[in-house]
Short mmCIF file of C-alpha atoms and ligand atoms in Angstrom, two decimals:
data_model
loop_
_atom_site.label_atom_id
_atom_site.label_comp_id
_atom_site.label_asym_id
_atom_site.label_seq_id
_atom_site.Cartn_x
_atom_site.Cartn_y
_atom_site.Cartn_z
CA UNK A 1 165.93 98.33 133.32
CA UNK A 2 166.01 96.66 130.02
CA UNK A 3 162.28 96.93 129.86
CA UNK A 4 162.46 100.62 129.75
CA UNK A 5 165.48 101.34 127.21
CA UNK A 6 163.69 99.01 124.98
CA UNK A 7 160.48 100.80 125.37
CA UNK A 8 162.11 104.25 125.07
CA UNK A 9 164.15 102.80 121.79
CA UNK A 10 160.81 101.68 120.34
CA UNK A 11 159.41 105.17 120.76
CA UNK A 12 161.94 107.23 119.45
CA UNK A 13 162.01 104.36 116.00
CA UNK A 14 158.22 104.70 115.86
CA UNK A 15 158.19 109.01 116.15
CA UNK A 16 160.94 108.29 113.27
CA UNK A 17 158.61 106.29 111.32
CA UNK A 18 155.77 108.44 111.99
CA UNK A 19 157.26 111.18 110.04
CA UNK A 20 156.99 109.35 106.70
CA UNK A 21 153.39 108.43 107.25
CA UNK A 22 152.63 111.89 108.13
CA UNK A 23 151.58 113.10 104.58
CA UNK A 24 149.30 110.29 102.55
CA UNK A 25 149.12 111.48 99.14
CA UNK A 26 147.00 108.68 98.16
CA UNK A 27 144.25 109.18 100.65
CA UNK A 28 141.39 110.65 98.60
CA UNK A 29 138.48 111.36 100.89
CA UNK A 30 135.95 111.72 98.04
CA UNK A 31 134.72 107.69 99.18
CA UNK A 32 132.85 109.95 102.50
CA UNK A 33 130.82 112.18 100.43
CA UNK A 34 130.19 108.99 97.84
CA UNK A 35 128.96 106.90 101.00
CA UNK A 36 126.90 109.78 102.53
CA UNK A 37 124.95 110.49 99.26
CA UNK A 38 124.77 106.94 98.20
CA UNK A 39 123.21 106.11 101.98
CA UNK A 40 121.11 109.33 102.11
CA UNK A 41 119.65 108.07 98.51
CA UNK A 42 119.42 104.11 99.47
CA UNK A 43 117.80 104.92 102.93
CA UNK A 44 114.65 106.91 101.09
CA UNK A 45 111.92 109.03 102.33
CA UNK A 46 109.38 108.08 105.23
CA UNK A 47 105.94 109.16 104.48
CA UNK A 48 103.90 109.42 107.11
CA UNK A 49 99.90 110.16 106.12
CA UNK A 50 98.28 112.32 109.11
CA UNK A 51 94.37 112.16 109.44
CA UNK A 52 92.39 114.42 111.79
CA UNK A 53 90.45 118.08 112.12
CA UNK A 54 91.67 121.72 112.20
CA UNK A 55 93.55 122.29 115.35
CA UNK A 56 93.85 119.27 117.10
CA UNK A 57 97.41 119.70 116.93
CA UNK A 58 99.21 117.20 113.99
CA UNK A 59 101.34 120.48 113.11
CA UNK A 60 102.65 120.39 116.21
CA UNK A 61 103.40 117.01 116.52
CA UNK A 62 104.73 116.69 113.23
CA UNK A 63 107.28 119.27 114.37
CA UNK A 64 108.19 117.63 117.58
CA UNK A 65 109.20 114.38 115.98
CA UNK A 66 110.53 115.80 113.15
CA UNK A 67 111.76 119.21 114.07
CA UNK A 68 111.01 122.65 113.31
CA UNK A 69 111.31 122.88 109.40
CA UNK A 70 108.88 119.46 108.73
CA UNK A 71 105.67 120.27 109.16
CA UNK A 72 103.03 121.02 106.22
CA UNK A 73 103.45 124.77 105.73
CA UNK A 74 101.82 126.90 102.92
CA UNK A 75 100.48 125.09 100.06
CA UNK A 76 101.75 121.81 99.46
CA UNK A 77 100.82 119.32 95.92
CA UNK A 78 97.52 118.73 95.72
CA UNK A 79 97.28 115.23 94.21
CA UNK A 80 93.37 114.77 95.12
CA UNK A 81 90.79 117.71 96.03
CA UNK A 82 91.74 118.18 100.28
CA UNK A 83 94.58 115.67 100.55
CA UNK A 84 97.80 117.32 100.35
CA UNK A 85 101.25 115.79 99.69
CA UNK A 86 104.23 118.18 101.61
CA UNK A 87 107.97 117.46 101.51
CA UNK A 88 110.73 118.51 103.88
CA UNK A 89 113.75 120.69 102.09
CA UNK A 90 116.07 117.59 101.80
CA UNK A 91 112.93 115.26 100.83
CA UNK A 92 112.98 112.83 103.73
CA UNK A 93 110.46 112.76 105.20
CA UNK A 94 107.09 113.20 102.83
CA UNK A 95 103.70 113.99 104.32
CA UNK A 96 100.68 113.00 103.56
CA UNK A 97 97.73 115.48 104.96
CA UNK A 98 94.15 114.64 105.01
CA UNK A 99 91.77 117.21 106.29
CA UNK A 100 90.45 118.98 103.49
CA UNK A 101 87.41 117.24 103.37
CA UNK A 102 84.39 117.54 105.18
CA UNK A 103 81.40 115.43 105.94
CA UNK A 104 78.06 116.61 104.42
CA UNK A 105 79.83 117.12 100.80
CA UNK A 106 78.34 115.16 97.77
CA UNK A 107 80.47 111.96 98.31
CA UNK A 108 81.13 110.92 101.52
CA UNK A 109 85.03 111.12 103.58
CA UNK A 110 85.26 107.60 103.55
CA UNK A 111 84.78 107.22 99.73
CA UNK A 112 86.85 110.89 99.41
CA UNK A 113 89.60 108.64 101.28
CA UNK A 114 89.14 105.75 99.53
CA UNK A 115 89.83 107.53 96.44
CA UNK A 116 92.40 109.31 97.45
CA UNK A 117 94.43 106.39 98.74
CA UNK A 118 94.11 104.75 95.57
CA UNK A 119 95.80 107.65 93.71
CA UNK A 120 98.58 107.39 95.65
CA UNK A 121 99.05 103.73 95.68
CA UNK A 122 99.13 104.42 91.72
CA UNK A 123 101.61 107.46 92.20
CA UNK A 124 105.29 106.91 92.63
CA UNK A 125 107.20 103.71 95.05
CA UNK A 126 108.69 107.04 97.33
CA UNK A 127 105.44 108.55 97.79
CA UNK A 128 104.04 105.24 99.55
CA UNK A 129 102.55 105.77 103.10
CA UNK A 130 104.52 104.04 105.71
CA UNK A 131 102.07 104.54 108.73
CA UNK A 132 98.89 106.60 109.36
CA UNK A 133 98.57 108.99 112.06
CA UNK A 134 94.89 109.20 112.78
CA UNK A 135 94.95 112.41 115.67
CA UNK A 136 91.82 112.81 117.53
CA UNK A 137 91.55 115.46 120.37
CA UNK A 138 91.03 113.45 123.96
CA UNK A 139 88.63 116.52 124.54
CA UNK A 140 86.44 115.66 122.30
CA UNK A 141 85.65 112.17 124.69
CA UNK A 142 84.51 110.35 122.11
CA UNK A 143 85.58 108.70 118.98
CA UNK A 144 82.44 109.28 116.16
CA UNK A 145 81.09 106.76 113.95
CA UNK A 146 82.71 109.10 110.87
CA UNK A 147 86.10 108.75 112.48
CA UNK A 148 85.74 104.91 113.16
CA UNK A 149 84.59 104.89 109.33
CA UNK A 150 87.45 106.36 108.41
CA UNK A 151 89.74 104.18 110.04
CA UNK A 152 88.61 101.27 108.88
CA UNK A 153 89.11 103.08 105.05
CA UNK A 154 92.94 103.01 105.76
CA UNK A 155 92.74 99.47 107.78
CA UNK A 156 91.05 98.19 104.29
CA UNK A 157 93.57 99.83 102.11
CA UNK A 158 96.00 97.53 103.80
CA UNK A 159 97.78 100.56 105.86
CA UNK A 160 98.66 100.41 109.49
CA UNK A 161 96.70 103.16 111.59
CA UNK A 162 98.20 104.62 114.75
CA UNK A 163 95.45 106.18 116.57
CA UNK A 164 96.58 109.42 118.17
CA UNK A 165 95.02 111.29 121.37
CA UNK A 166 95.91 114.88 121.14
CA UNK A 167 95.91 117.43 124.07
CA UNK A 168 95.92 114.98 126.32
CA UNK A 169 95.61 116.45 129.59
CA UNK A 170 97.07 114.42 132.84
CA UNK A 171 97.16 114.76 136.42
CA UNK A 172 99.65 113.41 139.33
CA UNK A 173 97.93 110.74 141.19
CA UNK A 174 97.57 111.81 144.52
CA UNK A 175 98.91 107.76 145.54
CA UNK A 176 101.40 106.46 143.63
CA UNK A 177 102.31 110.21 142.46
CA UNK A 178 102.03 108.99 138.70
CA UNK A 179 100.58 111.09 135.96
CA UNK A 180 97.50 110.22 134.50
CA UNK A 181 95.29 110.96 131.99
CA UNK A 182 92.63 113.74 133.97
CA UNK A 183 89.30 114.68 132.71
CA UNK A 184 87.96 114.23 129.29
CA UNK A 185 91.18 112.23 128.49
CA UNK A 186 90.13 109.63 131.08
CA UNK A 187 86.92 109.59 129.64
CA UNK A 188 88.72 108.74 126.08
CA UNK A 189 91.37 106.01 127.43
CA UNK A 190 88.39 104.00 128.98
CA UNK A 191 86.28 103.93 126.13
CA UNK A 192 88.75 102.69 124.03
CA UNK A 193 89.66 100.07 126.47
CA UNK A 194 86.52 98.61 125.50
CA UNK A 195 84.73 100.47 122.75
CA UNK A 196 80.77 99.59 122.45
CA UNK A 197 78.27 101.36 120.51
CA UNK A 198 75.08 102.30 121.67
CA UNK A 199 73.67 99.05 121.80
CA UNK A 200 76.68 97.75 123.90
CA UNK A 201 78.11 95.73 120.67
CA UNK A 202 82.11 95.72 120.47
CA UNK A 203 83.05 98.06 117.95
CA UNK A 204 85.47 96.89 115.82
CA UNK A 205 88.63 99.39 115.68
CA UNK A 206 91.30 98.22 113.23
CA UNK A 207 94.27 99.92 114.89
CA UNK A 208 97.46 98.78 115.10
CA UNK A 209 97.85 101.09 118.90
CA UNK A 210 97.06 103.84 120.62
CA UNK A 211 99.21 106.65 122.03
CA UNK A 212 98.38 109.76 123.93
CA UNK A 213 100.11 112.62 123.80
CA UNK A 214 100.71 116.26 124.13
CA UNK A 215 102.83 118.12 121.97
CA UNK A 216 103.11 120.95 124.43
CA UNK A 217 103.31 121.58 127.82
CA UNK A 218 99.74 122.25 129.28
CA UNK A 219 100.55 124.22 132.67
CA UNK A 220 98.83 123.65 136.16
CA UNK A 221 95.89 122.03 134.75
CA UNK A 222 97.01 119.43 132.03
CA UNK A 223 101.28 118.72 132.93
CA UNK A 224 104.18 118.52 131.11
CA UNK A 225 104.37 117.85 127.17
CA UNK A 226 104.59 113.75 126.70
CA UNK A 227 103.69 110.66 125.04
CA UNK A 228 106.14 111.95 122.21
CA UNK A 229 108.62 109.03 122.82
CA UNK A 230 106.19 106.68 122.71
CA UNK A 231 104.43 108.23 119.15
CA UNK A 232 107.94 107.49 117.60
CA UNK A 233 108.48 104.28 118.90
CA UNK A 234 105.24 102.91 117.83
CA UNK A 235 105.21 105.00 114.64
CA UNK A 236 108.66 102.75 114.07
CA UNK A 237 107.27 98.94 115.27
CA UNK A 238 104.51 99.93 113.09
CA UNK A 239 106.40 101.08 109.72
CA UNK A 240 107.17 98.24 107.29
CA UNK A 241 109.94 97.27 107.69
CA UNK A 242 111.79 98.97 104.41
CA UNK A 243 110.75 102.33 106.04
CA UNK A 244 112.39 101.98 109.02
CA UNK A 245 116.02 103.38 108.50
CA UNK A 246 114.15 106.06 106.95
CA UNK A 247 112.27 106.90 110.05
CA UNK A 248 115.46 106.26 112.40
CA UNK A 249 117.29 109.24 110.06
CA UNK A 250 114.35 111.60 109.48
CA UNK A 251 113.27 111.76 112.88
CA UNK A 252 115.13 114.06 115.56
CA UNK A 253 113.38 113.42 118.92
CA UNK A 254 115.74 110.35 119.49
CA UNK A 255 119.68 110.09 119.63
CA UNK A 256 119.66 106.63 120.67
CA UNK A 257 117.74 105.56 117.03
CA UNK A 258 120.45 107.15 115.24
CA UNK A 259 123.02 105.42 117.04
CA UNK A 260 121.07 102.16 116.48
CA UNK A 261 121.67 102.83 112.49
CA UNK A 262 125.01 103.93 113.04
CA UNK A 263 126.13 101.43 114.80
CA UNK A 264 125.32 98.54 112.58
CA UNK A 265 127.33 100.83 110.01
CA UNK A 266 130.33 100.62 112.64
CA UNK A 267 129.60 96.54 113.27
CA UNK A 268 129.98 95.66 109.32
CA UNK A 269 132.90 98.04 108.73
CA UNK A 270 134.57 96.32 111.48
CA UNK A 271 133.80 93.08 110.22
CA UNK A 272 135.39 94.41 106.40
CA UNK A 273 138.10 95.68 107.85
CA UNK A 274 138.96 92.58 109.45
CA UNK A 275 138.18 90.79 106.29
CA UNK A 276 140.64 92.86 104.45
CA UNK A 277 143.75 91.92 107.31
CA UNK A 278 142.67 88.39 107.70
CA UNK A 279 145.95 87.85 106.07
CA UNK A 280 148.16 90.63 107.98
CA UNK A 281 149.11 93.48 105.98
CA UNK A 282 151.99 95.76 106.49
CA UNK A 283 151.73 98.89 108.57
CA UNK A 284 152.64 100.71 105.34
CA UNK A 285 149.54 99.36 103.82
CA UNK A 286 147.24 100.17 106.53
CA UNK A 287 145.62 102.78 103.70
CA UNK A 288 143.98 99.61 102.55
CA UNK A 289 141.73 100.24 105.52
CA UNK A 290 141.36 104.00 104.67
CA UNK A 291 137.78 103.26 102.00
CA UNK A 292 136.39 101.49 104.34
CA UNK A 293 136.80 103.63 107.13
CA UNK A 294 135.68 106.62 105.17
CA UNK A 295 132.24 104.87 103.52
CA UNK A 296 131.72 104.37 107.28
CA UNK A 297 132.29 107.77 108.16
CA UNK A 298 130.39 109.04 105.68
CA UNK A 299 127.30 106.58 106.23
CA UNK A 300 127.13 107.63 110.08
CA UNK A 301 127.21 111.18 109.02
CA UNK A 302 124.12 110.29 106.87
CA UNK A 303 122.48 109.08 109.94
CA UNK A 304 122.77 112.09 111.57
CA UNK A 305 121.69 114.08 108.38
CA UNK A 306 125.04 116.01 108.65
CA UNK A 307 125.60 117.32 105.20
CA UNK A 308 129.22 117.02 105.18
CA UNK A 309 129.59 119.28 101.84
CA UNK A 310 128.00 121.85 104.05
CA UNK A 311 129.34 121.67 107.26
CA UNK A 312 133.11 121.42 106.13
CA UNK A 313 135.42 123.31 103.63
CA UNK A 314 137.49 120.91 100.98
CA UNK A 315 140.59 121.44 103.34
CA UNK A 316 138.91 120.13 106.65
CA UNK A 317 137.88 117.29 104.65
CA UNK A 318 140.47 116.13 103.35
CA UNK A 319 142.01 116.57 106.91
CA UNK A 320 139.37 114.67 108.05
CA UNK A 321 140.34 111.88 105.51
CA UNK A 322 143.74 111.59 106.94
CA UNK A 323 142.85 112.10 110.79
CA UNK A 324 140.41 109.36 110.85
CA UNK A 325 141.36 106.95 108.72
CA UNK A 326 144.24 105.25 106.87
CA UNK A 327 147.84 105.12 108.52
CA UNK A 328 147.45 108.52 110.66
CA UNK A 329 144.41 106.96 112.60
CA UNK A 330 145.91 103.64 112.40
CA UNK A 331 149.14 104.97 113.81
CA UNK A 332 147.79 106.97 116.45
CA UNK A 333 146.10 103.73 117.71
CA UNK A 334 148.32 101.12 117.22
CA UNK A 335 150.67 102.91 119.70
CA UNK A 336 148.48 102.15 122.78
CA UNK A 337 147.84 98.30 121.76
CA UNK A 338 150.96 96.36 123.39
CA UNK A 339 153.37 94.01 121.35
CA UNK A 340 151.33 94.33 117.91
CA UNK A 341 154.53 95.62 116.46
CA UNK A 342 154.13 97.33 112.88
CA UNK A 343 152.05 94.27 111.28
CA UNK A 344 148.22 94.82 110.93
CA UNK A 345 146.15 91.85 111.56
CA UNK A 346 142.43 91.16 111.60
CA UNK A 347 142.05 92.42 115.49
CA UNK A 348 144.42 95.31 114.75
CA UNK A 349 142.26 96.27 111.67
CA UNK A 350 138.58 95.73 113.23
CA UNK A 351 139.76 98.01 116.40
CA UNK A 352 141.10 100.41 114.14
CA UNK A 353 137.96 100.97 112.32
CA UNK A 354 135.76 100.26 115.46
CA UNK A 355 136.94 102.77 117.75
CA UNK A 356 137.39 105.27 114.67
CA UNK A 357 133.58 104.51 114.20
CA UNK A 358 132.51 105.08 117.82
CA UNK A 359 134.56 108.59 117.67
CA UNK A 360 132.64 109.71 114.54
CA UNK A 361 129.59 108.95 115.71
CA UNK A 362 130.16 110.80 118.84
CA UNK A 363 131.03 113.73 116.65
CA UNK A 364 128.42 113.14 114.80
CA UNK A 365 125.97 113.26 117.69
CA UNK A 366 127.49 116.76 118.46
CA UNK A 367 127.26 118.77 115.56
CA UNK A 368 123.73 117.25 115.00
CA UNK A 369 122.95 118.29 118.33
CA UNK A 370 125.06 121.62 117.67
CA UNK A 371 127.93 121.25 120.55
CA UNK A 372 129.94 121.46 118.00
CA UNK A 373 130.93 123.10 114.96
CA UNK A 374 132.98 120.36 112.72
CA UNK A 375 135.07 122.34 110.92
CA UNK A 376 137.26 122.64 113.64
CA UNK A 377 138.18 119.07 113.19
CA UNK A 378 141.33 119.53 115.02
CA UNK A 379 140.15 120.12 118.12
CA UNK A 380 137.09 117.95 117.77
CA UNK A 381 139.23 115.25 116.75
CA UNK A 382 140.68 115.45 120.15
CA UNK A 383 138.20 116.32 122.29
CA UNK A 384 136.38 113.45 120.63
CA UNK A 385 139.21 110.63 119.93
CA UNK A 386 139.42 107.24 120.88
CA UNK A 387 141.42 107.26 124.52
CA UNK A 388 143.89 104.77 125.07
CA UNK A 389 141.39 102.92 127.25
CA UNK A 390 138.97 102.33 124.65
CA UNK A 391 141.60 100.90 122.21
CA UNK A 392 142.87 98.87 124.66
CA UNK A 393 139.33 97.37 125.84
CA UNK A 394 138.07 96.54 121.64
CA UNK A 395 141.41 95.10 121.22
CA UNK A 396 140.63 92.42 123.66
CA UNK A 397 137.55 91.72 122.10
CA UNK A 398 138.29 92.35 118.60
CA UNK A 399 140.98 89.57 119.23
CA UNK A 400 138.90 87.20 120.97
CA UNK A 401 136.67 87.49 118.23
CA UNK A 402 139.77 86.81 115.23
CA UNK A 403 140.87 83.81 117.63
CA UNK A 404 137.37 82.56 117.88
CA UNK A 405 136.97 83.03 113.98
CA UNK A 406 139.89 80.73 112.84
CA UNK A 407 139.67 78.38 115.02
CA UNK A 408 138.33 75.15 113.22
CA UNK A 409 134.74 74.68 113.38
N1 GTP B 1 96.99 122.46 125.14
C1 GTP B 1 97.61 121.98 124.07
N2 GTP B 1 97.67 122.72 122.94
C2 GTP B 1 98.28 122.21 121.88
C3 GTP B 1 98.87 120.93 121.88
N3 GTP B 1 99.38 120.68 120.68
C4 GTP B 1 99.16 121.77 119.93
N4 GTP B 1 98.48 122.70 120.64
C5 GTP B 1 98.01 124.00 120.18
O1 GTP B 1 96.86 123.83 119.37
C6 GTP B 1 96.86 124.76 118.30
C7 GTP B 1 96.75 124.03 116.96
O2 GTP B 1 97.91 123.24 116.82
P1 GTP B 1 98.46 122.77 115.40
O3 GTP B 1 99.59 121.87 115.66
O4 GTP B 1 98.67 123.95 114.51
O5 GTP B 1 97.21 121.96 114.89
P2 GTP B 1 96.92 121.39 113.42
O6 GTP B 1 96.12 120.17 113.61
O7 GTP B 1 98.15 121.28 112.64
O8 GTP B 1 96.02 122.57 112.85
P3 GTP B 1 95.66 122.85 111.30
O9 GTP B 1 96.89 122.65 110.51
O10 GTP B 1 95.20 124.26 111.34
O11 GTP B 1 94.59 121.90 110.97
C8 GTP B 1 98.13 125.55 118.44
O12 GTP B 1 97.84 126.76 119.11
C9 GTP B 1 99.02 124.70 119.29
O13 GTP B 1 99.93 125.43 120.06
C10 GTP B 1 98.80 120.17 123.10
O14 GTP B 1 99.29 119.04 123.23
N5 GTP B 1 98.15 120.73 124.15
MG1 MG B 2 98.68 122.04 110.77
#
């Protein structure tokens, strides 16, 4: 009996309180669009140098990695005679695009390349090559000695080549029902298992891997589109690794890189915010939270290459300031965590700006993948929101964690 007048007394003094904390004046949300172009301009460009003949299909693969509006289109800068330098509208993602040359010209492609590659390692730090796509068509059944030439050109030039099988045709296995590579592509996969020339010496292939792929489906006779997964996954082990963020935000065949990035955005805010209430702060003062919350917010948006400027109007962001961070957010959340009462420690704070996170990034992960349109932040906000559940569950941790932490070593 007790228990419940004193709840229902503590909800009608906290709706009282809430009214005060309603407006924030001193929430600026400029620190999102700071973060996002301060991240967009730390993470860099990825440039990616593709190698192989008309048609084999590098436009295409370009694309389905990197969507529709990255692949080498019209003329691009010609920095050497037939290698091409292309960038994408926003300048992520930088390609470089060797095919112009062809054997049987006054200097040979391996000396053309060799050239070439020492322009660019002269030209600008953001023009560097991360990773080299060398794209052979599996039809073709063979690798030639030109090609394994050419490769070792990069290999020597220090740069990490990804050998790519194009077209790649594959079969179901009529036993274990798995597809496989079917005709030529067969042909390909065992010769490189255990590539010999002519006089059955070991050829010596510097690549760093091999992936086969098709960039589109094939029909009855060559299966589904595939291998694309695996192009970006190897295309990322094999990037240095000051390239790799880069990759993780250029690319859009994979949600769950993204959320890698963002995520360790979400883990250190956490960790600041609870930094920043290691001694408690009052509830009043929970806007002391608010620029970390929003150079978060703005870093995951980055991530996602949302272009926040863009996608929302001044109004919706400033809304957007005050619904996800500072006092509103903190308000809104502190309700569901039992018995904190109006003080904000270093659990309070870190579940605050965790579960704030993990919303953005869901909306985030929307509007990238266009369920939703973000200037309707109202309703995204709750269709979106931390639930009560999820408070409730980081809370535990986020205070076994600030127990764990001062305790004496
Ligand atoms: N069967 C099949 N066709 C493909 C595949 N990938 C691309 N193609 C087709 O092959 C043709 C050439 O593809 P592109 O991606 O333009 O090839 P590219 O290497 O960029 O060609 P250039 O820029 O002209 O040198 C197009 O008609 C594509 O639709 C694939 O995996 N399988
Ligand atoms: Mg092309």
């Amino acid at each position: 009996m007790s228990r419940t007048d004193k709840g229902r007394r503590t909800k009608s003094e906290r709706a009282e309180r809430v009214q005060d904390w309603e407006a924030d004046p001193t929430l600026d949300p400029t620190p999102i669009l700071d973060a996002e172009r301060e991240q967009g301009a730390s993470i860099g460009r990825f440039n990616l140098a593709v190698v192989g003949g008309t048609g084999v299909g590098k436009s295409s693969l370009i694309n389905a990695i990197f969507g529709k509006d990255s692949a080498p289109t019209g003329v691009g800068m010609p920095v050497t005679k037939g290698i091409d330098y292309h960038l994408n509208p926003d300048g992520s993602l930088g390609i470089w695009d060797f095919e112009g040359f062809e054997a049987g010209s006054a200097k040979s492609p391996e000396d053309h390349v060799a050239e070439g590659l020492g322009e660019i390692a002269a030209g600008p730090r953001e023009q560097q090559i991360a990773v080299v796509w060398y794209c052979i068509q599996a039809s073709s059944g063979r690798i030639t000695e030109n090609d394994i030439r050419l490769i070792r050109t990069f290999a020597d030039k220090g740069l990490h080549v990804i050998l790519v099988l194009t077209k790649v045709q594959r079969a179901k296995e009529g036993i274990t029902g798995r597809w496989a590579p079917s005709g030529e592509a067969k042909q390909m996969l065992e010769f490189l298992q255990d590539p010999r020339d002519e006089s059955g010496n070991l050829i010596d292939l510097p690549v760093s891997g091999t992936v086969m792929t098709a960039a589109v489906d094939q029909g009855k006779f060559g299966g589904p589109k595939h291998g694309l997964e695996d192009l970006l996954s190897q295309t990322l082990e094999t990037s240095p690794e000051e390239n790799q963020d880069a990759l993780r935000v250029v690319q859009q065949l994979s949600l769950p890189l993204k959320r890698e990035l963002a995520q360790r955005y979400i883990n250190s805010a956490a960790a600041s915010a609870m930094a920043i209430a290691a001694t408690p702060i009052p509830f009043a003062d929970a806007v002391a939270l608010a620029p970390v919350q929003l150079t978060m917010m703005g870093k995951v948006a980055a991530a996602y290459r949302i272009d926040l400027k863009v996608v929302l109007s001044a109004q919706a962001l400033a809304q957007l300031g005050v619904q996800y961070a500072g006092r509103a957010a903190a308000r809104s959340i502190v309700k569901v965590i039992p018995g904190v009462g109006w003080i904000i420690n270093a659990a309070v704070a870190g579940t605050i700006t965790y579960v704030t996170g993990q919303s953005w990034m869901r909306l985030c992960e929307a509007v990238h993948t266009k369920k939703v349109n973000l200037d309707d932040i109202e309703q995204a906000w709750k269709d979106y929101g931390p639930s009560a559940q999820q408070v409730l569950k980081y809370y535990m941790k986020f205070a076994r964690m600030s127990r764990n932490n001062s305790r004496p070593a």
